[in-house]
Short mmCIF file of C-alpha atoms in Angstrom, two decimals:
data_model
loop_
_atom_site.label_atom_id
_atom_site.label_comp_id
_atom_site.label_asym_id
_atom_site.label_seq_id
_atom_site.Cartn_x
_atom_site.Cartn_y
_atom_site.Cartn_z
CA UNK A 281 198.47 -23.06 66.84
CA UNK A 282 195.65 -25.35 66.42
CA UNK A 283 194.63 -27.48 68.77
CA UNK A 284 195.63 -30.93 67.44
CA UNK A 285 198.64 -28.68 65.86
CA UNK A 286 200.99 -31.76 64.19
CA UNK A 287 204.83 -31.98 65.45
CA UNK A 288 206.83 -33.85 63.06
CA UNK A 289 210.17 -35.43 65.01
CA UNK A 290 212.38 -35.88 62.61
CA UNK A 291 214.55 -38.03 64.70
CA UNK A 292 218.22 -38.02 64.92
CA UNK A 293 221.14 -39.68 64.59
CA UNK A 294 222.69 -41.31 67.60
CA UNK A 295 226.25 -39.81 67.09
CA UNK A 296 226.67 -36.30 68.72
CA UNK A 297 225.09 -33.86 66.09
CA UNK A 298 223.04 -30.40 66.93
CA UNK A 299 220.77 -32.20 68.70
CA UNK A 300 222.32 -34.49 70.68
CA UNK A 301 224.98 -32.06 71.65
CA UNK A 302 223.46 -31.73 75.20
CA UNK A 303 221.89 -34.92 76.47
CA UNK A 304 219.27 -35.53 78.37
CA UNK A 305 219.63 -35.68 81.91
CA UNK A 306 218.70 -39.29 82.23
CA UNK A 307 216.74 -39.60 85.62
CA UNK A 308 213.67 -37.26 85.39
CA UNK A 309 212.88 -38.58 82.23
CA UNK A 310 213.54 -42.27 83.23
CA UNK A 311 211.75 -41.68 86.30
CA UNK A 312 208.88 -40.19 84.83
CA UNK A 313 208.19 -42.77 82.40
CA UNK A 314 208.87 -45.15 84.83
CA UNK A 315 206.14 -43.87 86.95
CA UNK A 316 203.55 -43.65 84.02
CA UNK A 317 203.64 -47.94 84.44
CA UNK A 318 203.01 -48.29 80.44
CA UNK A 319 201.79 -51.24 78.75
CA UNK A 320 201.39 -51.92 74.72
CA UNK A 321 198.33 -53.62 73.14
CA UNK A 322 198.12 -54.04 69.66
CA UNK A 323 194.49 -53.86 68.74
CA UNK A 324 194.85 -54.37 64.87
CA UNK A 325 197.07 -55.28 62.19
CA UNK A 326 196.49 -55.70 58.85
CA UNK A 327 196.63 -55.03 55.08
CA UNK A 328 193.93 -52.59 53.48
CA UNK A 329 193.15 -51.31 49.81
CA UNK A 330 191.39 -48.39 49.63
CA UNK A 331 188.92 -46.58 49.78
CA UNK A 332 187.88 -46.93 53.71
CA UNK A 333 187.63 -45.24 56.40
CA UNK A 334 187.41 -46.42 60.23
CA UNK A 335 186.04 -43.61 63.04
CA UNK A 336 188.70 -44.31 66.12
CA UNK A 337 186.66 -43.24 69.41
CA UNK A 338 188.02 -41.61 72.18
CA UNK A 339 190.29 -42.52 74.79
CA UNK A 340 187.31 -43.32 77.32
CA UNK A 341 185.39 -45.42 74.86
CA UNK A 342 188.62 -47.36 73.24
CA UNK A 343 189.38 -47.91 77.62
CA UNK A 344 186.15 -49.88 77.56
CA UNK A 345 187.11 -51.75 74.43
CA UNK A 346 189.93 -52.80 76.02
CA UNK A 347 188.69 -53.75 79.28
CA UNK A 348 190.97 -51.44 81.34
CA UNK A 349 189.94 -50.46 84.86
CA UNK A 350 188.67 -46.68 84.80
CA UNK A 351 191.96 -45.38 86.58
CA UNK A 352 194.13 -46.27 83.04
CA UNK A 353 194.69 -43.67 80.60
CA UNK A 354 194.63 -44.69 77.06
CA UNK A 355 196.85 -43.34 74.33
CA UNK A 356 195.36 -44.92 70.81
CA UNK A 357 198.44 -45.32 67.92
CA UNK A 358 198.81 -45.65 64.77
CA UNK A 359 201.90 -47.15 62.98
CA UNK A 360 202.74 -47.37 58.74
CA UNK A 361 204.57 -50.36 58.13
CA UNK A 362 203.43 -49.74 54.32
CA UNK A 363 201.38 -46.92 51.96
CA UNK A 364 199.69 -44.37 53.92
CA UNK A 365 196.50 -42.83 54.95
CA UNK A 366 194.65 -39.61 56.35
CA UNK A 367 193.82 -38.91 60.37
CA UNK A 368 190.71 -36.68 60.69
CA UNK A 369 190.46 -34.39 63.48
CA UNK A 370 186.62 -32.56 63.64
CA UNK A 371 187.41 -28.74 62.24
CA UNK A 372 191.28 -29.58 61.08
CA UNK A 373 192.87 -30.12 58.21
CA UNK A 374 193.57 -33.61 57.38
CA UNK A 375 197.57 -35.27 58.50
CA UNK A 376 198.67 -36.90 55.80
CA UNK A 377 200.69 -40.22 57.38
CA UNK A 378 203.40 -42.36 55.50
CA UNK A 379 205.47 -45.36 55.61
CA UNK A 380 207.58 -45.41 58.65
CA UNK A 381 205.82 -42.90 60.69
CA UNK A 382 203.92 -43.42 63.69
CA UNK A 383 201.22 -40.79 65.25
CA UNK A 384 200.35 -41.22 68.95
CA UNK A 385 196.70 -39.21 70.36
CA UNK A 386 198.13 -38.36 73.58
CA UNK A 387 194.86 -35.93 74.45
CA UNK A 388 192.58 -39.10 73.21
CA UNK A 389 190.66 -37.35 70.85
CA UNK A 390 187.76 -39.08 68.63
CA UNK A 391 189.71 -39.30 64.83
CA UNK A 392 189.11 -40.91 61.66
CA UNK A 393 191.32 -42.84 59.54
CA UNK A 394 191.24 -43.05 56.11
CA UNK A 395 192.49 -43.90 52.26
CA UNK A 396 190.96 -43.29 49.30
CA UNK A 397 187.51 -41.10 48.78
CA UNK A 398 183.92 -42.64 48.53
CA UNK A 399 184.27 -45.50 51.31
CA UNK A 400 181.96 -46.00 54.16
CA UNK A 401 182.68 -45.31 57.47
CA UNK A 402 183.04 -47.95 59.65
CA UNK A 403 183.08 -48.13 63.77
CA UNK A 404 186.58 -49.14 65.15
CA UNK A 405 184.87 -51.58 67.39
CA UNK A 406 183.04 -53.17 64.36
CA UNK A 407 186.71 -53.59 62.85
CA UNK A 408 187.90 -55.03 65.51
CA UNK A 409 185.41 -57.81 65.41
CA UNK A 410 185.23 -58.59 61.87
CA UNK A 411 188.94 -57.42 61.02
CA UNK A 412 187.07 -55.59 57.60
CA UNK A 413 188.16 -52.07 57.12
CA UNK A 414 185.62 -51.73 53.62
CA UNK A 415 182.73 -52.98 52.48
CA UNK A 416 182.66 -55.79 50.13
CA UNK A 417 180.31 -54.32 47.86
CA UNK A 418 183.39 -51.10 47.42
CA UNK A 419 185.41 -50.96 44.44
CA UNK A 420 188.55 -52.55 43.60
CA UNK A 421 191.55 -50.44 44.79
CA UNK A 422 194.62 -49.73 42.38
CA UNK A 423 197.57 -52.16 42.38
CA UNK A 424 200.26 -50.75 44.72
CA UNK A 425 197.75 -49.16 46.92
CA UNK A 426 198.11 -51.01 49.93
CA UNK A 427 198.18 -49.86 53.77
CA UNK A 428 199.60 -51.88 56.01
CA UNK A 429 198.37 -50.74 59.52
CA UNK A 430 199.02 -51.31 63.16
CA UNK A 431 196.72 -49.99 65.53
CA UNK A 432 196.44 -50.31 69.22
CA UNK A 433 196.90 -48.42 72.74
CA UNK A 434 199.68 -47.32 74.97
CA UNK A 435 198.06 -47.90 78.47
CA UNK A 436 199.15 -45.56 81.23
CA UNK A 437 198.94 -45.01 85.17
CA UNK A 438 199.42 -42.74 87.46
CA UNK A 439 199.15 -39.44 84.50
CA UNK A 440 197.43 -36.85 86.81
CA UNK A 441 200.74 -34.63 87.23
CA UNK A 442 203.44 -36.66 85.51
CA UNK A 443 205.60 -33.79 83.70
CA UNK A 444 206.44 -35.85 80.77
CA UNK A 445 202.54 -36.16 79.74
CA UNK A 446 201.88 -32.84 80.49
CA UNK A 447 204.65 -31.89 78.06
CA UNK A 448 203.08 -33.80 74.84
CA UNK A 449 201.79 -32.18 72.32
CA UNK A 450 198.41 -33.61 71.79
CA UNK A 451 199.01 -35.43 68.49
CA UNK A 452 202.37 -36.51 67.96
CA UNK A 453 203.84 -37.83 64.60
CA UNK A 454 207.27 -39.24 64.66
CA UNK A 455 209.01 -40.52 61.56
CA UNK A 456 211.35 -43.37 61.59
CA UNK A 457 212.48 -43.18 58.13
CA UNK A 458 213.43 -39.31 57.95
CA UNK A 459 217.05 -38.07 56.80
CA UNK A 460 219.37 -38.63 59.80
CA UNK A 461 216.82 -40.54 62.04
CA UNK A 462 218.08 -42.16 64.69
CA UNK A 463 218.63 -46.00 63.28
CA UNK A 464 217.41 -47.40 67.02
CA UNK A 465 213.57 -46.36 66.31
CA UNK A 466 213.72 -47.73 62.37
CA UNK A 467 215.09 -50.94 63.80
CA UNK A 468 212.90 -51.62 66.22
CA UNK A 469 209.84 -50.55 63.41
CA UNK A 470 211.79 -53.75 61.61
CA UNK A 471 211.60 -56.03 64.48
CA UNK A 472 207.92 -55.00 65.08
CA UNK A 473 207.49 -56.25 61.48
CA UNK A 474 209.20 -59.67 62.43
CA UNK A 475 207.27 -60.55 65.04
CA UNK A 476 204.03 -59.97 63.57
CA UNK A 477 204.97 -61.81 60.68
CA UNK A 478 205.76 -64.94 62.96
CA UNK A 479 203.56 -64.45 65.63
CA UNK A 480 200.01 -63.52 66.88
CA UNK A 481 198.92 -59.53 66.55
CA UNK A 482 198.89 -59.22 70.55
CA UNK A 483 201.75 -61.64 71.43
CA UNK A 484 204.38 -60.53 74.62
CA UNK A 485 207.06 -59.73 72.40
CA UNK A 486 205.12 -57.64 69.84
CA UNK A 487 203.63 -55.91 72.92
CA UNK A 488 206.92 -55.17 74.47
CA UNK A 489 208.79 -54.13 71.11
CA UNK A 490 205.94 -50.96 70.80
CA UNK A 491 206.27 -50.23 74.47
CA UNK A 492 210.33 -49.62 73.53
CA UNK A 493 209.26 -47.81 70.61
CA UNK A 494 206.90 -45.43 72.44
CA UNK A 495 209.89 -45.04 75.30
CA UNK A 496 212.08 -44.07 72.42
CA UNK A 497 209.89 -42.14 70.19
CA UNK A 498 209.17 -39.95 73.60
CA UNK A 499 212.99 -39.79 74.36
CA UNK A 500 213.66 -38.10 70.76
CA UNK A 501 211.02 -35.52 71.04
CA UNK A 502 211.87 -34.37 74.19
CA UNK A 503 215.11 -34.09 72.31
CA UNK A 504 214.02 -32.22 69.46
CA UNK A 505 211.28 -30.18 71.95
CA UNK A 506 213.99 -29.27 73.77
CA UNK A 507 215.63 -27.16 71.58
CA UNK A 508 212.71 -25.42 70.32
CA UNK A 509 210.48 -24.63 72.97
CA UNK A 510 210.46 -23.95 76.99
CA UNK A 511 209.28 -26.42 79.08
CA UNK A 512 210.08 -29.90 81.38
CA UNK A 513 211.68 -31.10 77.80
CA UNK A 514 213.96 -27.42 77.48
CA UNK A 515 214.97 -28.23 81.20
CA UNK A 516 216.18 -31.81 81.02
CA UNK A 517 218.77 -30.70 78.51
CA UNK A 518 219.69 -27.14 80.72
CA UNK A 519 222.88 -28.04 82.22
CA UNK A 520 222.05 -25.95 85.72
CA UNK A 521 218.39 -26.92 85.85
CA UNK A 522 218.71 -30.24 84.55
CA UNK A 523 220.99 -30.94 87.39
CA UNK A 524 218.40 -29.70 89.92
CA UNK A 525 215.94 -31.66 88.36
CA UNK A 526 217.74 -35.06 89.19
CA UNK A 527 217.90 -33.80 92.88
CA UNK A 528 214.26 -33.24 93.03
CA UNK A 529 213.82 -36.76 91.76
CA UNK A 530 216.10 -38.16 93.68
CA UNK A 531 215.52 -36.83 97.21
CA UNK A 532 211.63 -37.05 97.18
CA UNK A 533 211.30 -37.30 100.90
CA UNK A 534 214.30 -34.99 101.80
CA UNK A 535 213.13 -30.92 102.52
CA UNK A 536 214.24 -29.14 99.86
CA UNK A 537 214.43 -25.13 99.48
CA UNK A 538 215.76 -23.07 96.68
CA UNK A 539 219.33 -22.54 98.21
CA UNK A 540 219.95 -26.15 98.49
CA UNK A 541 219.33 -26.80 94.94
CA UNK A 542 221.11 -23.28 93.22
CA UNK A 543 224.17 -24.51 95.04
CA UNK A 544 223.43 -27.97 93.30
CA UNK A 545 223.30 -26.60 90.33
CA UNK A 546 226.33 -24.11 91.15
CA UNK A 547 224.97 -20.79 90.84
CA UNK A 548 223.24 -18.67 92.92
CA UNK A 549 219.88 -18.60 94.28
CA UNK A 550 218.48 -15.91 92.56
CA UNK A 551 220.04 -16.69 88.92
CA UNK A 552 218.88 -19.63 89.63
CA UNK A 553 215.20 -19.23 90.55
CA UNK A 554 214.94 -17.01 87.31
CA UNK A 555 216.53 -19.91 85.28
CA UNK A 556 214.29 -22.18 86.36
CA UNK A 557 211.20 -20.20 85.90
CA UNK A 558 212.23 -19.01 82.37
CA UNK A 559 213.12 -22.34 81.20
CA UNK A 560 210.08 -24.75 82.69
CA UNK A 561 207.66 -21.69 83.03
CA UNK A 562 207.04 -22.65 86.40
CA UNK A 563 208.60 -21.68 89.96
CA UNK A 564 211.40 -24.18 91.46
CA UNK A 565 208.99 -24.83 94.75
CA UNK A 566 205.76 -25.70 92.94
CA UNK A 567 207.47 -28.53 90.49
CA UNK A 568 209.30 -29.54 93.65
CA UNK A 569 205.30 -29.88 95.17
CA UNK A 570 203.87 -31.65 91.24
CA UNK A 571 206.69 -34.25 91.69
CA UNK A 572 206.29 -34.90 95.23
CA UNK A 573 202.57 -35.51 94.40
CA UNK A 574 202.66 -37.46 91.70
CA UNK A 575 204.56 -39.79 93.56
CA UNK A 576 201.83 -39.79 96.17
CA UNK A 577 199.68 -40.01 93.28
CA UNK A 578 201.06 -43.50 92.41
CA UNK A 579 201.86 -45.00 95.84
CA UNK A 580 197.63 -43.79 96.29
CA UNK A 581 197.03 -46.34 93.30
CA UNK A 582 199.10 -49.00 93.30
CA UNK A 583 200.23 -49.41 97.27
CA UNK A 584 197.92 -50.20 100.17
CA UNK A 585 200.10 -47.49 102.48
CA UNK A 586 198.35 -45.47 104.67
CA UNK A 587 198.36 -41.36 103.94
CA UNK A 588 200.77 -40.87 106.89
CA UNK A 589 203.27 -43.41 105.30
CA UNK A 590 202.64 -41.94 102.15
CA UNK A 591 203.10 -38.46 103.42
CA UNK A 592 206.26 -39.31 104.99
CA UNK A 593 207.58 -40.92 101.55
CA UNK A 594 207.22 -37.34 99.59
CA UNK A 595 208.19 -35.04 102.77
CA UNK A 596 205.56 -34.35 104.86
CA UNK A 597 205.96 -35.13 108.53
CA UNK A 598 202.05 -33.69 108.67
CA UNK A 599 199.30 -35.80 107.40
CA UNK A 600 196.94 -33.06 107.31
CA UNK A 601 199.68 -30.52 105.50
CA UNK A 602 200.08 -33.15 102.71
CA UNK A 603 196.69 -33.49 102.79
CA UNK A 604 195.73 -29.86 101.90
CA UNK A 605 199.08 -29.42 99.71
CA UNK A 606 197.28 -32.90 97.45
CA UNK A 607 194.20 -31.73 97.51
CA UNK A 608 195.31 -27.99 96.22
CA UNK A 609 197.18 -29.65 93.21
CA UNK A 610 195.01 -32.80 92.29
CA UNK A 611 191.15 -30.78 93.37
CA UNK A 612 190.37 -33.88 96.18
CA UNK A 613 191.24 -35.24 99.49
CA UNK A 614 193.61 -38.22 99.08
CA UNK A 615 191.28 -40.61 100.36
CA UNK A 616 188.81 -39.12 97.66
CA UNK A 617 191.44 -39.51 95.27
CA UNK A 618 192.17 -43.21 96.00
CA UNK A 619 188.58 -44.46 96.21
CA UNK A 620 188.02 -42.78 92.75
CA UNK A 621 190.75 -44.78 91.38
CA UNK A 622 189.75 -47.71 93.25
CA UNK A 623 186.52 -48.18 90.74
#
């Protein structure tokens, strides 16, 4: 599979259907989006006639665009409200985008955008100061031709070992419009338009309304994921592992072994072990350690608590045990970790 290989949720309805017949189990997922801390900014919105093409940097440089401190992970996005247009990857094929769909860069990979051949390309941050997408001098564009764009970032914290990121495929297109999509992510696409009809590009509502749609759009392809692959998404819909899951999440400072949860989950210890493995590709203990830390992660960030109070939080009684168990699954001390995080 290529590396910016497209997945195309088709979303689903929200009646019980093939895909919805096993739910997700509601806290992991909550929890982990939850502790990602995301914010919305709209960077652009606007109509365009082709030809013209705009080069989208990466997540680093759009970060300094946006002013964000250098601990924020940036997720650039792109949604059709009208026409369509081409994303560029270096080496790849072109993805063809269309009304109603909306593509997030969750690895934060330089791309292009584009309609129509011929045009010249322009710098994202020279768009976003003069709000042109072509050159004046370009030709005239045929009637009916029209994009209508809206471009922007999903800011995130607290990413280093959150399972739901680490899950994402690196470019991920969801449509809203498809046969049988769930009606929730079309209407809020519809109340997106509203509010930038009425309202300033980067107002609070318009900012909160594409948060909900990235919660949502994330909540139907770990749906769809789910079904087709292994992995965190596979799990949250196992009815034994899922289960185990929400007691990892919810006992983050309690010990924890592999008995305790296989009789949560009702079976025994060893069908359960080789459940777990086979369905997140990863043993019971060490996502019990990547969940622990990424907690610690995010109390590291955002709390002034000390690393024996933070140790204490995710199960260690031993500052210097959590210390080597952090620094084994993030690659630095905690106090390195902090200070980095801290500039």
């Amino acid at each position: 599979m290529s590396r910016t290989a497209e997945f195309i949720a088709d979303t689903t309805e929200l009646r019980v259907g093939p895909r919805w017949a096993q739910p997700l189990v509601p806290q992991p997922f909550e929890d982990a989006l939850t502790s990602l801390r995301v914010e919305g900014s709209i960077l652009l919105h606007g109509h365009h006639r082709p030809p013209w093409a705009v080069d989208v940097p990466s997540a680093d440089n759009l970060r300094e665009l946006m002013k964000l401190p250098g601990n924020v992970r940036v997720v650039p996005f792109h949604l059709v409200l009208e026409g369509n247009f081409d994303l560029h990857f270096e080496d790849e094929a072109p993805l063809r985008l269309e009304h109603g769909q909306i593509v997030m860069c969750t690895d934060g990979t330089a791309h292009r955008m584009s309609q129509g051949k011929g045009a010249r390309v322009r710098a994202f941050e020279n768009v976003l100061t003069t709000g042109r997408w072509r050159m004046s001098s370009e030709g005239r564009s045929p009637a009916g031709s029209e994009t209508e764009l809206v471009c922007g970032g999903f800011s995130l914290r607290s990413d280093s070992l959150n399972p739901l990121i680490a899950a994402l495929p690196r470019v991920l297109i969801v449509d809203t419009r498809a046969p049988g999509a769930n009606p929730m992510l079309a209407h809020i696409v519809a109340m997106i338009e509203l509010e930038l009809a009425r309202s300033e590009q980067d107002s609070f509502a318009a900012s909160r309304l594409i948060e909900i749609l990235f919660a949502e759009a994330l909540k139907d392809h770990a749906r769809s994921a789910g079904v087709e692959r292994a992995g965190w998404f596979k799990a949250l819909q196992d009815p034994k592992v899922g289960r185990a899951l929400a007691v990892i999440h919810q006992q983050i400072g309690e010990p924890l072994t592999v008995e305790m949860l296989a009789q949560a989950a009702a079976i025994s210890p060893s069908r359960f072990a080789a459940r777990f493995r086979e369905t997140m590709g990863q043993s019971v203990m060490a996502y019990v350690s990547q969940w622990r830390m990424n907690i610690a992660c995010r109390k590291l960030a955002e709390t002034q608590l000390g690393l024996s109070e933070i140790a204490a939080l995710v199960g260690y009684q031993d500052t210097a045990a959590f210390s080597r168990a952090f620094k084994a699954l993030v690659g630095q001390s905690p106090a390195h970790w902090r200070s980095s995080k801290a500039r």
